[in-house]
XYZ file of C-alpha atoms in Angstrom:
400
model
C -63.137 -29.812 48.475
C -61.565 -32.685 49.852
C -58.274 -34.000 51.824
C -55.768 -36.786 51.865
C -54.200 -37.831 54.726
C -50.500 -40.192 54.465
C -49.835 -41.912 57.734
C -45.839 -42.511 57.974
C -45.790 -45.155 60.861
C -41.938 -44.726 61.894
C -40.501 -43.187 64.556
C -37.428 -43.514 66.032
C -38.277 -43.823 69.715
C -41.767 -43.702 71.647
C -42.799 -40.955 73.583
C -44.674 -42.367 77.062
C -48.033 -40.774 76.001
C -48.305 -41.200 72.170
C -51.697 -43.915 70.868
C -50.801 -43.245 67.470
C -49.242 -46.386 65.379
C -46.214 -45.862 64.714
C -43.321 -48.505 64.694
C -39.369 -47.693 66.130
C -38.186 -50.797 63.994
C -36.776 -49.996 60.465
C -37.424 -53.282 58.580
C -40.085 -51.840 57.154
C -38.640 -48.368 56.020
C -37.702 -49.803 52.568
C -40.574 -51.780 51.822
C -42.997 -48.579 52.473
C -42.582 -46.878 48.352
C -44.095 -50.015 47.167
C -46.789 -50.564 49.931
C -48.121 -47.033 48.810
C -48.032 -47.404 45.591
C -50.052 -50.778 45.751
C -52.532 -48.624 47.895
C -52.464 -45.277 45.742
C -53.319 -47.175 42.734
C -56.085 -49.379 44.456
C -57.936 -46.227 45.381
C -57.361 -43.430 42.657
C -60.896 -43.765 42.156
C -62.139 -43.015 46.130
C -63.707 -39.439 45.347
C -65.164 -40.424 42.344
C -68.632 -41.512 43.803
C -69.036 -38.858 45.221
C -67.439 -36.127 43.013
C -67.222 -35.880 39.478
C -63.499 -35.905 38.101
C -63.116 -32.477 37.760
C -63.259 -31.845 41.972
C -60.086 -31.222 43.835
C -57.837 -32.097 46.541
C -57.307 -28.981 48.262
C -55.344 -30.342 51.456
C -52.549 -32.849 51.569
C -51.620 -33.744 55.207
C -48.457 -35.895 55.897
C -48.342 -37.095 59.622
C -47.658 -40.070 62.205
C -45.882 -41.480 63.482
C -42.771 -39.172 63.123
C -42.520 -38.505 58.537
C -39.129 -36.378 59.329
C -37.260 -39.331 60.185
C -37.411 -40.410 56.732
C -35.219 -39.490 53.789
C -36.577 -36.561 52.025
C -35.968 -38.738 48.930
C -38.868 -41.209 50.024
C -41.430 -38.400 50.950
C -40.467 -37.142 47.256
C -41.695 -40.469 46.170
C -44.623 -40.820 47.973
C -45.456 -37.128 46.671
C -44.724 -37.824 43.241
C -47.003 -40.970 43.577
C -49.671 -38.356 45.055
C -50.003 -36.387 42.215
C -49.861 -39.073 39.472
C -52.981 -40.274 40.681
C -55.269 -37.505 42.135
C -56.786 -33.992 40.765
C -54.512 -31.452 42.518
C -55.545 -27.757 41.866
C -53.088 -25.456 39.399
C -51.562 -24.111 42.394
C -50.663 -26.638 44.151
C -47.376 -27.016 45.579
C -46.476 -23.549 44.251
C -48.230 -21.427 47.120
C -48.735 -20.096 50.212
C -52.051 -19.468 50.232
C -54.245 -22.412 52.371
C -57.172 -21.737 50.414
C -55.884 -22.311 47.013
C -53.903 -25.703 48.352
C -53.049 -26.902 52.228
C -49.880 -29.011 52.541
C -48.762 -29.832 56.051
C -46.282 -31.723 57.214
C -45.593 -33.038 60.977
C -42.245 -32.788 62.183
C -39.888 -33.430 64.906
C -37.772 -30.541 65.888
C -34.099 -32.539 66.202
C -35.178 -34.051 62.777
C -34.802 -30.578 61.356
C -31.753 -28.590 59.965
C -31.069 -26.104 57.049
C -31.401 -28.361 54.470
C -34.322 -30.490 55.488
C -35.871 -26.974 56.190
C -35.240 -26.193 52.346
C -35.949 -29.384 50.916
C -39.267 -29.209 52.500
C -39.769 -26.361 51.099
C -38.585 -27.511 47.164
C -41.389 -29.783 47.851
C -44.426 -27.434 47.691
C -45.002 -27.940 51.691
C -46.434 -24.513 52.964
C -47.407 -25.594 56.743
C -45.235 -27.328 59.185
C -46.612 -29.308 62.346
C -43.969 -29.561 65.275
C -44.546 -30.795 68.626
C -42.626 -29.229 70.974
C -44.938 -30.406 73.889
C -43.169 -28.733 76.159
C -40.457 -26.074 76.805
C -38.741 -27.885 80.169
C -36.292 -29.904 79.603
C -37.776 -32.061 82.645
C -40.510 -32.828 80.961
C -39.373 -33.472 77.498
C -37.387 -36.387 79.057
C -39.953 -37.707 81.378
C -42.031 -37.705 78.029
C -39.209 -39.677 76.097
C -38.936 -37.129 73.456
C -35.961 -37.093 72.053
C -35.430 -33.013 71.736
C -34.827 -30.231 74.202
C -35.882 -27.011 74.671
C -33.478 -25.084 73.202
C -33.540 -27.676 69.771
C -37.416 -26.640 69.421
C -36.574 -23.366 69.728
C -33.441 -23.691 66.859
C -35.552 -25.649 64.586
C -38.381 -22.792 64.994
C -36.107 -20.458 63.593
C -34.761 -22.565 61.011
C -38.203 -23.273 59.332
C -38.372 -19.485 59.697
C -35.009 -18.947 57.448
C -36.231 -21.280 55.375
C -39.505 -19.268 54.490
C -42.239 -20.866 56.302
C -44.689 -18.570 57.190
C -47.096 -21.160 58.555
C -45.945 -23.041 61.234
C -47.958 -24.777 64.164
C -46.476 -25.438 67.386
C -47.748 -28.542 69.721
C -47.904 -27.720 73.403
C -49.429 -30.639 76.269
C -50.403 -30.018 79.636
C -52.555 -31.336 82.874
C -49.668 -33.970 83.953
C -48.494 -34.407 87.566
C -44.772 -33.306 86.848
C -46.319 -29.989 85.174
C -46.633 -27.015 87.605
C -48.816 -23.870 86.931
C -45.863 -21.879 86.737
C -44.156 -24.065 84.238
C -47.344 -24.010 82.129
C -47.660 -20.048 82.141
C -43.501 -20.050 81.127
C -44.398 -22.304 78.189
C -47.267 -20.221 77.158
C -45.249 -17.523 77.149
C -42.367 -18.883 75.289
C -44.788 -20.194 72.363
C -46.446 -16.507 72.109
C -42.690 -15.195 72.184
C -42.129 -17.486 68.754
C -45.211 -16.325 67.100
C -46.196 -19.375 65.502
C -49.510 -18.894 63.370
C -50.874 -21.662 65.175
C -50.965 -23.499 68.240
C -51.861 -26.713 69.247
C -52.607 -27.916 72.939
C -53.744 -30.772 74.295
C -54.327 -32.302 77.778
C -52.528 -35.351 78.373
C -54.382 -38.444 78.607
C -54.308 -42.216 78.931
C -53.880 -43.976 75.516
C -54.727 -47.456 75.393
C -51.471 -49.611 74.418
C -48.979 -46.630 75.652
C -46.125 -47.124 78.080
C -48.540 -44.417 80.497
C -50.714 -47.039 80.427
C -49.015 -49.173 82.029
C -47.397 -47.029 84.243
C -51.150 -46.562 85.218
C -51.759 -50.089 85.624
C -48.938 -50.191 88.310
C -49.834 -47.258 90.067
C -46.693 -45.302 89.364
C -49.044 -42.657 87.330
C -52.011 -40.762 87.997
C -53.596 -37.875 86.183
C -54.037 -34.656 88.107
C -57.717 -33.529 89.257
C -60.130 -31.646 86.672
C -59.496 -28.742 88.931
C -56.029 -28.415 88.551
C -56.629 -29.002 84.450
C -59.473 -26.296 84.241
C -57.243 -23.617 85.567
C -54.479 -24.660 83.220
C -56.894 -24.887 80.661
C -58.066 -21.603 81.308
C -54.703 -19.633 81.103
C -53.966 -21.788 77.379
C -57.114 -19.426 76.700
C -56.436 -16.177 78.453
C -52.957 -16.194 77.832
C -53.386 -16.784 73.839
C -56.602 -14.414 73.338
C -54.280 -11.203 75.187
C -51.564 -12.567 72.155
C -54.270 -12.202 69.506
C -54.851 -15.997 69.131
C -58.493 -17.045 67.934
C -59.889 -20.596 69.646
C -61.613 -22.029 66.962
C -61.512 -25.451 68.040
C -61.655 -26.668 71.676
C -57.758 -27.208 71.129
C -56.245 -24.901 68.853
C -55.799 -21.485 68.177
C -54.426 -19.478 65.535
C -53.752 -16.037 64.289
C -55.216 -13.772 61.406
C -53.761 -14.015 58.347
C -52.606 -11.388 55.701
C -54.801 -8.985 54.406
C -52.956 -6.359 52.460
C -53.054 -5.707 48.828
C -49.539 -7.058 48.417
C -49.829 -10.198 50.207
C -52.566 -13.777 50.179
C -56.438 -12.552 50.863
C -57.168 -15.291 53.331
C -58.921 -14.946 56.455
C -56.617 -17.135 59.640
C -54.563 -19.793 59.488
C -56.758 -22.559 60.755
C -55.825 -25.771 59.905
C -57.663 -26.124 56.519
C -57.198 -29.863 56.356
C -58.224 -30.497 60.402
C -60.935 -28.477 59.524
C -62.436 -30.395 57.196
C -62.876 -33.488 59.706
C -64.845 -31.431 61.826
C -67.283 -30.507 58.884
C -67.178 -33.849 57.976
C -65.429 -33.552 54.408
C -64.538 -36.300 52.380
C -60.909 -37.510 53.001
C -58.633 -40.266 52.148
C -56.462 -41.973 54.349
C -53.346 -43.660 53.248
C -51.037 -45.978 55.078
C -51.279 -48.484 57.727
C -53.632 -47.315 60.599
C -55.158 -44.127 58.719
C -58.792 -43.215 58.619
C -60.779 -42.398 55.360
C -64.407 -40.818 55.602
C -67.072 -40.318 52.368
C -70.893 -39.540 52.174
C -72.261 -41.967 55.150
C -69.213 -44.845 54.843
C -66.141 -44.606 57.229
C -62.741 -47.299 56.969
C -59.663 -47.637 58.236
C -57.024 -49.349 57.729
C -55.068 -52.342 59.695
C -52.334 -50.432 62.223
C -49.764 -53.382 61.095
C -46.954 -52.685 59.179
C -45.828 -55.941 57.970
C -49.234 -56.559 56.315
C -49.395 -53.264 54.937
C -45.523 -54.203 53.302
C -46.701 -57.375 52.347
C -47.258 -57.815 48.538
C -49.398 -61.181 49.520
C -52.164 -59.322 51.547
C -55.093 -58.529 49.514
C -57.755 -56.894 52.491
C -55.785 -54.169 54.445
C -58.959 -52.585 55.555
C -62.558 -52.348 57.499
C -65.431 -50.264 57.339
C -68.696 -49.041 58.398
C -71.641 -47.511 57.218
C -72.947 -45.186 59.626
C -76.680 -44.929 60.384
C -78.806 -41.914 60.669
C -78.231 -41.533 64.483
C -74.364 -41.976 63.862
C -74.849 -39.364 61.440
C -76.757 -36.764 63.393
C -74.525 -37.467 66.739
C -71.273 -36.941 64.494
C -72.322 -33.664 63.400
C -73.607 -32.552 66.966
C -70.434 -33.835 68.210
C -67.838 -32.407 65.457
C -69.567 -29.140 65.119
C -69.880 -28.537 68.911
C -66.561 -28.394 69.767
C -65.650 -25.362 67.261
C -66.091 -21.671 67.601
C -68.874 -22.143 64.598
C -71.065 -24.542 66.405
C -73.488 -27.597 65.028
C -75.801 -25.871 62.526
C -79.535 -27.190 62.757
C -79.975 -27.041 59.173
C -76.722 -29.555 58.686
C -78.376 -31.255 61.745
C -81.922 -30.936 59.706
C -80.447 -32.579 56.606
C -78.943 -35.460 57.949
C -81.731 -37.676 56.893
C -85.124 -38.561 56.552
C -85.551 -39.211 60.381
C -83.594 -35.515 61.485
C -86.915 -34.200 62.658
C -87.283 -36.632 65.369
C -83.646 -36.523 66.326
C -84.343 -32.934 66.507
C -87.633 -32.913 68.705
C -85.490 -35.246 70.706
C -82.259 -32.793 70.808
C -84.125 -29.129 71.185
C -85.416 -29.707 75.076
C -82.075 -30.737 75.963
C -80.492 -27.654 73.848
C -83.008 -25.378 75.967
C -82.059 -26.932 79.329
C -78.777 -26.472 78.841
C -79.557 -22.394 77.404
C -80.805 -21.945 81.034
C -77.154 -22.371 83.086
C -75.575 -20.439 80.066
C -73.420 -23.988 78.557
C -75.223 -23.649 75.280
C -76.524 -20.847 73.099
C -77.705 -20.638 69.702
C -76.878 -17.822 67.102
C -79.203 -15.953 64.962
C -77.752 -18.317 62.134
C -79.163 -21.101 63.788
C -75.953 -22.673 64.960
C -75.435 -24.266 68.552
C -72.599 -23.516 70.108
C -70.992 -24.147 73.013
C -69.491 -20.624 74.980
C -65.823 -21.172 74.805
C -65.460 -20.566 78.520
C -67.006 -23.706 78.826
C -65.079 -25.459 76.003
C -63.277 -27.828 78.805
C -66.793 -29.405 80.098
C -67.480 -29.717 76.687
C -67.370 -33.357 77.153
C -69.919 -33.759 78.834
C -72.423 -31.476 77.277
C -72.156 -33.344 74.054
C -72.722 -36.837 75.979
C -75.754 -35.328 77.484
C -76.969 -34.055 74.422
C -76.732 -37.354 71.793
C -80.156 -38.935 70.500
């Protein structure tokens, strides 16, 4: 299995909080078709070293940046310049079902109406992103997003009509202007939608972002890891009583289908998200995305204009990662889901694993003793999820 990831780095105004690249100006907009094309066809040939020809994409993730602002014609396009070039599987873009092909899309909820909803859906996308962040109108405009609460709520319902049946829902929290009670009423409201999965994040300090600098001035500070824990813990008390798994220290999701008449899969994790964490190949495409493949990571410039640029030949960097980068990563990654860091992945790693592992076990042990880690009969670590928001830490304490 592996994943391709499109970066569309437009929006069409910056929200205070967002690190992502992403560019407001639309000089650029035109000049993206070609750009990705030049890009597509440089690196048809990615999963190749790894895979022989006849292994398949299974997930296609389309994020930002803000891809609804752009024509459904040009995400068409890029699509159509998608499949030219790599192995989908036979069902792809024709189902529902995550495990036989994963297409996302991120979205903005004023970006959607009836027809986008529908045109999304001519497309072969079967999972919609939205960030909603928040259902108070207060904070949506302290956060410069450019929707309200009742929009998020409209668009919900139109991806609903339009026969999406696997849509995850954004939520933030831990800012000053965010009260307890505000964060229970948006819990509630998101369990009151039913998404199949949610998405929530504490708000941090991107580097580059107008919080920043509203940081550097001393107009902002973040609230106490106090006040965050015990918001933290309602996100998880108040999904688990809807019948939301935590399978990742952020998200949550429901089961899926099971009935004779309907897909045989078993939650609607995100399939493509998911495959970061277990360290699956994937290909990034598009100015500022990531692409990871046996031990070599890259990335791409976050510049637009050289991206667009038909005279820049090197629009990348990369990395090969050593054998303590490797080991770490998979500590790290596997950690913060429900199904822990296995110590046979952990054992694998490479020739020098057993002495990362001597190195790793008394640490594992110390931390068995307060109850922070425990390891299954399966011979996976795992942190408890009611300690999922130290988790931090633990996996600092724990690299070799």
């Amino acid at each position: 299995m592996a994943g391709i990831y499109l970066h569309i780095p437009f929006c069409n105004s910056k929200c205070i909080y967002c690190g992502f690249y992403s560019v407001v100006s639309k000089d650029f907009r035109n000049k993206f078709i070609p750009a990705l094309k030049r890009e597509i066809l440089g690196r048809r040939n990615f999963f190749s070293s790894l895979y022989p020809s006849d292994r398949l994409v299974k997930t296609l993730y389309i994020g930002g940046g803000t891809p609804s602002v752009l024509d459904i014609s040009i995400l068409k396009e890029a699509i159509s310049l998608l499949r030219d070039e790599f192995s989908f599987p036979a069902a792809a873009f024709q189902t529902d079902n995550p495990d036989e092909f994963e297409f996302t899309v991120e979205v903005n909820p004023d970006d959607i109406t009836p027809d986008y909803a529908h045109s999304l859906r001519q497309l072969g996308v079967n999972r919609v992103s939205m960030g909603v962040q928040s259902f108070q109108d207060t904070h949506l405009k302290w956060m410069c997003r450019r929707h309200t609460s009742l929009q998020a709520v409209e668009a919900f319902n139109t991806l609903r009509c339009a026969g999406f049946r696997n849509i995850s829902l954004d939520l933030i929290f831990g800012f000053p202007l965010m009260t307890e009670i505000e964060w229970a009423d948006n819990l509630d409201k998101v369990v009151s939608l039913g998404p199949e999965h949610i998405s929530a994040y504490q708000l941090g300090i991107d580097p580059g972002t107008p919080l920043e600098r509203l940081a550097e001035k001393g107009r902002f500070s973040l609230p106490g890891d106090e006040t965050c824990e015990k918001m933290y813990k309602t996100l998880q008390s108040r999904l688990a009583e809807a019948g939301y798994f935590q399978y990742e220290v952020s998200n949550f999701c429901l089961k899926a289908p099971s009935s004779d008449n309907q897909e045989h899969f078993k939650d609607y994790r995100s399939r493509h998200n998911s495959s970061y964490w277990k360290r699956i190949p994937y290909l990034g495409l598009g100015p500022g995305a990531h692409s990871f493949i046996g031990r070599h990571r890259e990335w791409n410039f976050s510049n637009v204009a050289s991206y667009c640029s038909p005279d820049i030949v090197e629009i990348r960097e990369g990395e090969s990662l050593s054998p303590e980068d490797i080991f770490n990563e998979i500590l790290m990654l596997g950690l913060r889901t429900a199904d822990g860091a296995a110590l046979e992945d952990l054992r694998q790693s490479s020739p020098q694993s057993s002495l990362f592992i001597s190195d790793l076990l008394p640490k594992v042990h110390h931390f068995q003793q307060s109850g922070l880690i425990s390891i299954d009969k399966a011979g996976a670590i795992k942190i408890p999820p009611e300690h999922f928001f130290i988790s931090d830490g633990i996996i600092r304490d724990l690299f070799v």
